[in-house]
Coordinates of C-alpha atoms in Angstrom, one line a residue:
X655 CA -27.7 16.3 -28.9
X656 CA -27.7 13.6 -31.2
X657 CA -28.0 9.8 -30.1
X658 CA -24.5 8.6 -28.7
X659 CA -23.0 5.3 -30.1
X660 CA -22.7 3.0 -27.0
X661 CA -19.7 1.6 -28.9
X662 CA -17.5 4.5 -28.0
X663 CA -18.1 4.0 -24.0
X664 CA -17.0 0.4 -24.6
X665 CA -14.0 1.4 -26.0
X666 CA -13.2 4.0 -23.7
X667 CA -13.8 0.9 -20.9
X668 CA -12.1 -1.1 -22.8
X669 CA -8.9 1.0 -23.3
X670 CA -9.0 1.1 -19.7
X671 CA -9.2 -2.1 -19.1
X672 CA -6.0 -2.5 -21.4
X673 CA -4.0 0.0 -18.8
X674 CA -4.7 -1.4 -15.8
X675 CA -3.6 -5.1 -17.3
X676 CA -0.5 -3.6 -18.4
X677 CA -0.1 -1.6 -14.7
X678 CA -1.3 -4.7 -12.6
X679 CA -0.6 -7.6 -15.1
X680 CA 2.8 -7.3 -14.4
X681 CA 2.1 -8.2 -10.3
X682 CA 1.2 -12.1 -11.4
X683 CA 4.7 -12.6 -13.5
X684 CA 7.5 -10.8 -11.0
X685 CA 8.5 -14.2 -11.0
X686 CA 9.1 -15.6 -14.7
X687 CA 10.5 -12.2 -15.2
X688 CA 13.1 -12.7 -12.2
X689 CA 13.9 -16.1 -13.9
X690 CA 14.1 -14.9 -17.5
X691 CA 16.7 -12.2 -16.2
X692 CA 18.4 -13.5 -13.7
X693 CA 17.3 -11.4 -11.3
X694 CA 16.1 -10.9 -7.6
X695 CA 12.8 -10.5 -6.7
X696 CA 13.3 -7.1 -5.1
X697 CA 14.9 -6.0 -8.2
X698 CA 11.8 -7.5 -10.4
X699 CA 9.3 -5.3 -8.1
X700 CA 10.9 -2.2 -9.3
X701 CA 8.4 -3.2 -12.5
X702 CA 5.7 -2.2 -10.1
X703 CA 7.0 0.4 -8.0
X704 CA 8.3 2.5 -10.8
X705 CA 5.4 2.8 -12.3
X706 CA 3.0 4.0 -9.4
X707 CA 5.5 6.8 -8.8
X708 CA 6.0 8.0 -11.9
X709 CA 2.0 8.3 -12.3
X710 CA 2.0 10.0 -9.0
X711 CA 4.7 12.5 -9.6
X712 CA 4.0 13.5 -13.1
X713 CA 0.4 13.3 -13.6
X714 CA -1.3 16.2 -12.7
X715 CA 1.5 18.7 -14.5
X716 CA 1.4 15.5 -17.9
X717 CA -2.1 15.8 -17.9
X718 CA -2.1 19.8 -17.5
X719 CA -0.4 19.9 -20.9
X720 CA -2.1 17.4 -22.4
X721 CA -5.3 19.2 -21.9
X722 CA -4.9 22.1 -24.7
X723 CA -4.8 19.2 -27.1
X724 CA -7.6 17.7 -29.3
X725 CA -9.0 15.0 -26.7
X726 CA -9.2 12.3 -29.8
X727 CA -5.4 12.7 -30.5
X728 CA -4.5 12.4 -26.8
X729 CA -6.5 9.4 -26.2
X730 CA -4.9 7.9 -29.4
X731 CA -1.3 8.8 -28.6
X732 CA -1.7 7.7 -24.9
X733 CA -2.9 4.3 -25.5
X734 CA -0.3 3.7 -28.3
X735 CA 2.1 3.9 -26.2
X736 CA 0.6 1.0 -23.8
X737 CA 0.8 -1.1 -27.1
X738 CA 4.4 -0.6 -28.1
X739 CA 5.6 -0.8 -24.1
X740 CA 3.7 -4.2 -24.0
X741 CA 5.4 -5.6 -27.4
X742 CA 8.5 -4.5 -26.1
X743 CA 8.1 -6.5 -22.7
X744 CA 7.2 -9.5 -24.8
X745 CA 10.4 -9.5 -26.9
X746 CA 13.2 -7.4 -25.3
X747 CA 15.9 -9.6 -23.9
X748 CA 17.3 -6.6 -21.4
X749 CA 15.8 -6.0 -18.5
X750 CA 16.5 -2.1 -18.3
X751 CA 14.8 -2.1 -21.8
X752 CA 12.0 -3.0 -20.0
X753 CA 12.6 -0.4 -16.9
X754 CA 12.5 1.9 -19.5
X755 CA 8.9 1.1 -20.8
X756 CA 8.0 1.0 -17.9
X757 CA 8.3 4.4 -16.8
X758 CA 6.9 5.8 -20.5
X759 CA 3.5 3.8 -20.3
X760 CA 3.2 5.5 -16.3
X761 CA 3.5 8.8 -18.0
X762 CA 0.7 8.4 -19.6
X763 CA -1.9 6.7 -17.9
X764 CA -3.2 9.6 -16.0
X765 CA -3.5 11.6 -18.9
X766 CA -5.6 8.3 -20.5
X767 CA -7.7 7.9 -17.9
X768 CA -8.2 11.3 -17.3
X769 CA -9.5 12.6 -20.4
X770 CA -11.3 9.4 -20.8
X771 CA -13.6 10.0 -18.0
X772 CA -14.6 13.6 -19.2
X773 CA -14.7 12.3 -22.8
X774 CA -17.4 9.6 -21.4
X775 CA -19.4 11.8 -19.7
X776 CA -19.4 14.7 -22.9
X777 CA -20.6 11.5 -24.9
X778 CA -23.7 11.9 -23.3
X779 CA -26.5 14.4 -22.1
X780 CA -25.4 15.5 -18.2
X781 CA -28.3 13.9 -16.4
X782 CA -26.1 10.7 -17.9
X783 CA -22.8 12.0 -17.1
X784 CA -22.6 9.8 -14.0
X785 CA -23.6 6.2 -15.9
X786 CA -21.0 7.2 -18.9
X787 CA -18.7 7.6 -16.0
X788 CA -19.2 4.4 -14.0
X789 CA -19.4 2.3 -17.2
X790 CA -15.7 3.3 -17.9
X791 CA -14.6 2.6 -14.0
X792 CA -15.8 -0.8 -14.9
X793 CA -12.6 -1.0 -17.2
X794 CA -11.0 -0.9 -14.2
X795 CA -12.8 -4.0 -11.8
X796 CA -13.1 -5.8 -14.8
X797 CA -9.4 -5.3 -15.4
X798 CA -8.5 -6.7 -11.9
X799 CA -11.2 -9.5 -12.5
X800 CA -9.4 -10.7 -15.9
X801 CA -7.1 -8.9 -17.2
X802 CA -4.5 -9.8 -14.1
X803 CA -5.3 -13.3 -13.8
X804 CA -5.0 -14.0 -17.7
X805 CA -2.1 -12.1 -17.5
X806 CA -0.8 -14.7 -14.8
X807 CA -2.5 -18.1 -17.0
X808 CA -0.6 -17.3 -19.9
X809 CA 2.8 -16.9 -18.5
X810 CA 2.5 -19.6 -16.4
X811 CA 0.7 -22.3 -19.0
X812 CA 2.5 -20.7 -22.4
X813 CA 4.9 -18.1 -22.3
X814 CA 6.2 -14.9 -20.5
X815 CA 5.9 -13.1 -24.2
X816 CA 2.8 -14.5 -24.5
X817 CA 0.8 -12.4 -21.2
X818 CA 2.2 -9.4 -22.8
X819 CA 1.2 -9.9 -26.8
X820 CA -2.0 -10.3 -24.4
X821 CA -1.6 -6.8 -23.1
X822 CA -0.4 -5.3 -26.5
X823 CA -3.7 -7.0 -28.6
X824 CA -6.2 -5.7 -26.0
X825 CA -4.7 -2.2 -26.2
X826 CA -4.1 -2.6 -29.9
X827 CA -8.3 -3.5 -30.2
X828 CA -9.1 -0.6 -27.9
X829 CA -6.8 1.9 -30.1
X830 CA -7.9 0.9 -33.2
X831 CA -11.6 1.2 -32.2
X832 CA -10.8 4.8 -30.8
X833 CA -9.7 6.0 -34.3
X834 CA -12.5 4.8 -36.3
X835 CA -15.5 5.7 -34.3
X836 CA -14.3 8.4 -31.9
X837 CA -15.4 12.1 -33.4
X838 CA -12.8 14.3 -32.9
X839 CA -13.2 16.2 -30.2
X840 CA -11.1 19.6 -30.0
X841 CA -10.3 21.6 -26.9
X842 CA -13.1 24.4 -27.6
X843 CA -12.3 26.4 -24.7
X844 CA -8.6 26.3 -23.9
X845 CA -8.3 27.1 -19.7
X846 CA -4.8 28.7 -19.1
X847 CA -2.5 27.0 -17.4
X848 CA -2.5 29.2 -14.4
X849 CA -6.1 28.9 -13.7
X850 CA -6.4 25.3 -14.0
X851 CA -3.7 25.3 -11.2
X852 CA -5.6 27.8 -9.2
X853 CA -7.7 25.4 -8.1
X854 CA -5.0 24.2 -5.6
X855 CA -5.5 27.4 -3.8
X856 CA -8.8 26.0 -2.4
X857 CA -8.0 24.6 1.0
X858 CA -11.0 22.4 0.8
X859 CA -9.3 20.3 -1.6
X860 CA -6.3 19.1 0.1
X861 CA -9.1 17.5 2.9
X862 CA -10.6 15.6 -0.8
X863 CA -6.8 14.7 -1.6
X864 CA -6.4 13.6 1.9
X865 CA -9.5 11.3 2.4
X866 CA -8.6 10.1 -1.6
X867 CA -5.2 9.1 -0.2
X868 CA -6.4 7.5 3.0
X869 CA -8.9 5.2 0.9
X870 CA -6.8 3.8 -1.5
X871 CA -4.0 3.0 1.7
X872 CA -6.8 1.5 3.2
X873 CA -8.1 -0.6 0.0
X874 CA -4.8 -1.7 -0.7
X875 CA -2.8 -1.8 2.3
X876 CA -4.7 -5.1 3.0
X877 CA -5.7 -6.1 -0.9
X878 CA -2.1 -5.7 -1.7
X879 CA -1.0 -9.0 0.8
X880 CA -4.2 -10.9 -0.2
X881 CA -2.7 -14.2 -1.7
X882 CA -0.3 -13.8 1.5
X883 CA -3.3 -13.6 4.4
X884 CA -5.1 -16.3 2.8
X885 CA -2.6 -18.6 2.5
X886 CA -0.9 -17.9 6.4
X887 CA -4.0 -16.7 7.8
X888 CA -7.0 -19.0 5.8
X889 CA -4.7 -22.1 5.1
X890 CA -5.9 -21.3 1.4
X891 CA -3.5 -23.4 -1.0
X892 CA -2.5 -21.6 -4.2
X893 CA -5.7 -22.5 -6.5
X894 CA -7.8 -21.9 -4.1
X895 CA -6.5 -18.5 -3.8
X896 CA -6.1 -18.0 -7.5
X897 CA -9.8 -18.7 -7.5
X898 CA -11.1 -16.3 -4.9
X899 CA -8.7 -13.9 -6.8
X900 CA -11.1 -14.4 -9.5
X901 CA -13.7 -14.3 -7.3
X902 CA -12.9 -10.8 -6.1
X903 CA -12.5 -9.2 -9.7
X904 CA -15.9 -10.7 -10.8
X905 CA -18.0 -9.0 -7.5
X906 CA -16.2 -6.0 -8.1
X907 CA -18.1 -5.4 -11.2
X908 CA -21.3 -6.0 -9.4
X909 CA -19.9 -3.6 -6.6
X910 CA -19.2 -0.7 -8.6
X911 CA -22.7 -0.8 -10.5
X912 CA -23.9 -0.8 -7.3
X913 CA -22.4 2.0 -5.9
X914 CA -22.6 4.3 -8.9
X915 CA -26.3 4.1 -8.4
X916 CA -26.0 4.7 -4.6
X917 CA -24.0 8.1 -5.4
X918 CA -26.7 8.9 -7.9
X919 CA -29.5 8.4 -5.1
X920 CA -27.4 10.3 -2.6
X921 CA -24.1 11.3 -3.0
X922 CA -22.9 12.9 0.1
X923 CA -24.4 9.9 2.5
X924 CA -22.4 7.0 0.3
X925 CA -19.6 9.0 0.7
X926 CA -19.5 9.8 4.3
X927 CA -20.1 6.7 5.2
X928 CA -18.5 4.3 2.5
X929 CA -14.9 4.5 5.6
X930 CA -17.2 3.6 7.9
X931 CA -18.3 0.5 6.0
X932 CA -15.3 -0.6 4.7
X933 CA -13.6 -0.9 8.5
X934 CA -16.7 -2.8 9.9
X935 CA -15.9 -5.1 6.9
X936 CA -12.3 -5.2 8.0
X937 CA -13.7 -6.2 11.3
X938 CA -15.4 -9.2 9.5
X939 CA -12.4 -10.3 7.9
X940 CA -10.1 -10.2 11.1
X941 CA -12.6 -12.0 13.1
X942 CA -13.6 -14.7 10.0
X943 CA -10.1 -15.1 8.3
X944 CA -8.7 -18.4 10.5
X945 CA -12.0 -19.9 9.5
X946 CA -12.3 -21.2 5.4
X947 CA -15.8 -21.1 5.0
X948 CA -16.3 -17.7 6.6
X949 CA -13.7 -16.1 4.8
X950 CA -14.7 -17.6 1.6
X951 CA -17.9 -15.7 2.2
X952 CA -16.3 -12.9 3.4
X953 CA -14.1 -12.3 -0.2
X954 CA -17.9 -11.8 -1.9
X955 CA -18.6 -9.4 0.4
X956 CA -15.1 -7.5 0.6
X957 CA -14.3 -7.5 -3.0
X958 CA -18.3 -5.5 -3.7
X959 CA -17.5 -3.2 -1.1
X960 CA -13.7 -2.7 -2.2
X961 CA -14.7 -1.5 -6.0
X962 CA -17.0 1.0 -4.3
X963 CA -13.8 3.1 -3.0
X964 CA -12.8 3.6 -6.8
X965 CA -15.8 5.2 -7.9
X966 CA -16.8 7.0 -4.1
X967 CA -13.0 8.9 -3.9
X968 CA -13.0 9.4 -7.7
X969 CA -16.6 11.3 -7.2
X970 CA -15.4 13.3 -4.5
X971 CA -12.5 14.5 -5.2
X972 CA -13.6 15.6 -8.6
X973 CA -16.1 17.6 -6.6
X974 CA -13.9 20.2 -5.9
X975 CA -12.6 20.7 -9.0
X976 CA -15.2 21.4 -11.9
X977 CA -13.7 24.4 -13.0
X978 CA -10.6 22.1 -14.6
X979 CA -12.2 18.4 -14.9
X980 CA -9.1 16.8 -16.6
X981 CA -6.7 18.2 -14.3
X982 CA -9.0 17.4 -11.3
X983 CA -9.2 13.6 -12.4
X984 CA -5.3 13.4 -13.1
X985 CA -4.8 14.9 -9.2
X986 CA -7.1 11.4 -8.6
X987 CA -5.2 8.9 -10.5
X988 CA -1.9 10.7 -8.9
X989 CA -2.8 10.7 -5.3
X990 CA -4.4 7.5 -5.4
X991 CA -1.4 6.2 -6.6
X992 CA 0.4 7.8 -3.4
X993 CA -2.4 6.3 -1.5
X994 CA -1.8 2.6 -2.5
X995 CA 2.6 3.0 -2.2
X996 CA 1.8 4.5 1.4
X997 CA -0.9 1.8 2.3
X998 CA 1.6 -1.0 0.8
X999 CA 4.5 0.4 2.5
X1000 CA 2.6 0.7 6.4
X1001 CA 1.4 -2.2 5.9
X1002 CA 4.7 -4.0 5.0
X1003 CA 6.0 -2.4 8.3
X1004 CA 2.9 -3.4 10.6
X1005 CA 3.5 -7.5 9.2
X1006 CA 7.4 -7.3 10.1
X1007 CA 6.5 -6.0 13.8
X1008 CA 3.4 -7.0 14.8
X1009 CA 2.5 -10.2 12.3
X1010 CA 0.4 -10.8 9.5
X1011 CA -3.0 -11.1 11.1
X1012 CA -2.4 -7.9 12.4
X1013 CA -2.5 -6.5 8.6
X1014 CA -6.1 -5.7 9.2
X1015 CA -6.0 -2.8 11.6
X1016 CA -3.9 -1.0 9.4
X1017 CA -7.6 -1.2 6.7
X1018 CA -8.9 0.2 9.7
X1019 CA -6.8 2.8 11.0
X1020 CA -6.8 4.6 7.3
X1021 CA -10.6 3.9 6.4
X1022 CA -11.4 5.7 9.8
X1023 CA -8.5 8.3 8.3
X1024 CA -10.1 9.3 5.5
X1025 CA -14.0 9.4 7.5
X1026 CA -12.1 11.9 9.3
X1027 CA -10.7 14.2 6.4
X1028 CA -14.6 13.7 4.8
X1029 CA -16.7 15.0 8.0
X1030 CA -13.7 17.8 8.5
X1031 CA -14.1 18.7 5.4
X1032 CA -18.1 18.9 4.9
X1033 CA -17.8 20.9 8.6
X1034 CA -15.6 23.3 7.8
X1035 CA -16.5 23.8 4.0
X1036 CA -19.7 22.4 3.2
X1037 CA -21.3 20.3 1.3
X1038 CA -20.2 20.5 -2.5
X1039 CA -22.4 18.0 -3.5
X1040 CA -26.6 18.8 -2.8
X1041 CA -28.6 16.3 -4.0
X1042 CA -28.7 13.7 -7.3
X1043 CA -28.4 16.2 -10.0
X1044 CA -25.5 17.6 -8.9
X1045 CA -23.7 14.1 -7.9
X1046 CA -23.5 13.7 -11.9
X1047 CA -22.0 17.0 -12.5
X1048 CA -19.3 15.8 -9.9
X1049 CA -18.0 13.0 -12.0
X1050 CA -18.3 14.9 -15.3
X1051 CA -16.9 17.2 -17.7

C-alpha cells in the first residue's frame, strides 16, 4: 500500500469539524437570531431541533443511497452543501429561508460523516484503521472546543453574518482541500440495497442501537443544561462559564485520544465499563456542583470522560455491522441523534418537576441504561469484539 498523505485525514477532521460548527454553532446565537427576526426564542430553537431530527429520520436510508456512489463525489457534494447553507444564514433576511437550510445541511451530515469515517480508515493499512478513525472524531471535540464558542465571539463582538461566513470559510477550506488531494475513490464492490438492510435482521443490534441511544441521553441530557447548572447550581457568572465551556472542548480532545487507545488495548472492557464511569462521575458532579472550586475541577474531569462516549458507542455499534460499514455508521449518527432529543427532552421534564439539581440523576439513570443493554447484549450474543486486532476492524471500512 503506498504511504498515505496525513493531509487527507486532516481534511477529513477538518470537514468535520466544519459540520458540527454549522450543527452546534447555531446553539450560541438562538439569541441574535431571535432579535434579527423578531422572533421567540422557542421559535429560534426550531434551528436546532430541526436539524437533529431530520439527521435521525433520514440518515440511515440518505446514506444507503449515497453508498453506490464514488466516495470522493459524495464527500464533495455533502460538504458543499454545509458551505452554501452557511452563506445563506449569513445573508438571508427570512427566517424560513433559513428553516429551509436548515433541514438540507441535516440531510447530509450522516452521509458526510459516514463515509468519512470508512474513507479514514481505507486511507490507511487496517492495523491503523482505528488511529485514522479517532483522528477524524477529533473533528468533532475540537468542533465543540472552538468551533461553537467562535461561533458565539463573533456574533456577539462583530456580526450575526459574520459566525456564519465563519462556518461557510472553514467548510469552504475543508472542501477545497478534498478535491485537490483526495484520490478518487469508486464504490468497487457495490452491496445491494437489500443486503445492506439485512443487517437489521440481527437482534443483537437493536441491544448496540439501544445502549448507542442511552449514551448519548446520558452525555447530553446533563451537557445540554451546562451554562444553566453552573450558573443556578455553581453561582458561575457568564464568563466564567464561557470559560469552562472552553475548558470542556479543549479536555475533550485529550479525552478522546485517550480513549481511542484504551479501545485499542481492550475494547470490550472500555466499553462495558465506560456507563459505569460516566455515572460515578455524575455522582461527583452532584455532590461537588454547589461548591466553585470543586466543580471547576470537576469540568476537567467530566469533559475527558464525556468525549470518550463518542468514540466508545461509535465503536460498538459499528461492531455489528461490518458487512455494510457506511450504513452501520449512518445508523450511529441517526440514533445518536435520537439519543441526545430523548436525553434533552427527559431532562427538560425532570428540571420542571423535581429542580435543576436534580438534572444529574437523569446522567445516571441512562448511563446505567445503556450498561444494561451492553452486558445483555454480550450475555445473550457474545462478544463481537476479541481482542486489539479486531477492535480496529470494528471502527473501519
Amino acid at each position: 500500500m503506498r504511504k498515505t498523505n496525513p493531509l487527507l485525514l486532516l481534511l477529513l477532521s477538518l470537514g468535520v469539524f466544519g459540520i458540527i460548527t454549522t450543527e452546534m454553532g447555531i446553539v450560541g446565537v438562538l439569541p441574535q437570531i431571535s432579535q434579527k427576526y423578531n422572533i421567540t426564542a422557542s421559535q429560534a430553537g426550531w434551528l436546532v431541533g430541526i436539524f437533529a431530527l431530520i439527521v435521525a429520520v433520514s440518515g440511515p436510508f440518505l446514506t444507503l443511497i449515497a453508498s453506490r456512489f464514488n466516495r470522493k463525489s459524495v464527500l464533495l457534494t455533502a460538504i458543499s452543501m454545509f458551505v452554501l447553507s452557511n452563506l445563506v444564514y449569513a445573508f438571508t433576511s427570512h427566517f424560513e429561508v433559513m428553516l429551509i437550510f436548515r433541514i438540507l445541511p441535516a440531510m447530509f451530515h450522516p452521509i458526510f460523516f459516514s463515509i468519512a469515517l470508512v474513507a479514514a480508515a481505507s486511507l490507511v493499512p487496517p492495523e491503523q484503521s482505528s488511529q485514522a478513525v479517532v483522528r477524524v472524531f477529533a473533528g468533532i471535540t475540537v468542533g465543540f472546543a472552538f468551533g461553537v464558542p467562535i461561533t458565539s465571539y463573533l456574533a456577539e463582538r462583530i456580526s450575526l453574518s459574520t459566525s456564519f461566513l465563519f462556518g461557510a470559510i472553514v467548510n469552504a477550506i475543508a472542501l477545497i482541500g478534498l478535491l485537490i488531494w483526495l484520490p478518487s475513490m469508486p464504490v468497487k464492490e457495490k452491496m445491494s440495497y437489500g443486503k445492506q438492510l439485512s443487517i437489521l435482521r440481527k437482534p443483537g443490534l437493536w441491544l448496540n442501537i439501544a445502549a448507542v441511544i442511552f449514551i448519548f441521553a446520558a452525555m447530553f441530557s446533563v451537557y445540554g443544561y451546562f451554562a444553566e447548572y453552573t450558573s443556578q447550581i455553581t453561582r458561575m457568572n457568564g464568563s466564567l462559564i464561557s470559560l469552562m465551556l472552553m475548558v470542556f472542548g479543549l479536555v475533550m480532545i485529550a479525552g478522546n485520544f485517550l480513549f481511542g487507545t484504551l479501545l485499542q488495548k481492550n475494547t470490550t472492557k472500555t466499553i462495558l465499563l465506560f456507563p459505569l464511569l460516566y455515572a460515578f462521575i455524575y455522582v461527583l458532579v452532584y455532590y461537588a456542583g454547589s461548591y466553585l472550586s470543586l466543580m471547576i475541577g470537576m469540568i476537567f474531569i467530566w469533559g475527558t470522560v464525556h468525549s470518550g462516549g463518542l468514540i466508545v458507542s461509535q465503536t460498538w455499534l459499528t461492531a455489528e455491522t461490518k458487512e455494510a460499514p457506511e450504513f452501520g455508521n449512518s445508523l450511529f449518527v441517526s440514533f445518536s441523534n435520537l439519543g441526545i432529543t430523548m436525553g434533552t427532552a427527559v431532562a427538560g421534564f425532570i428540571i420542571a418537576h423535581l429542580g435543576m439539581h436534580q438534572l444529574i440523576w437523569c446522567g445516571i439513570g441512562f448511563s446505567m441504561l445503556s450498561f444494561a443493554a451492553i452486558t445483555i447484549k454480550m450475555k445473550l450474543f457474545g462478544d463481537a469484539m476479541q481482542g486489539k486486532e479486531q477492535a480496529g476492524q470494528s471502527v473501519g471500512a
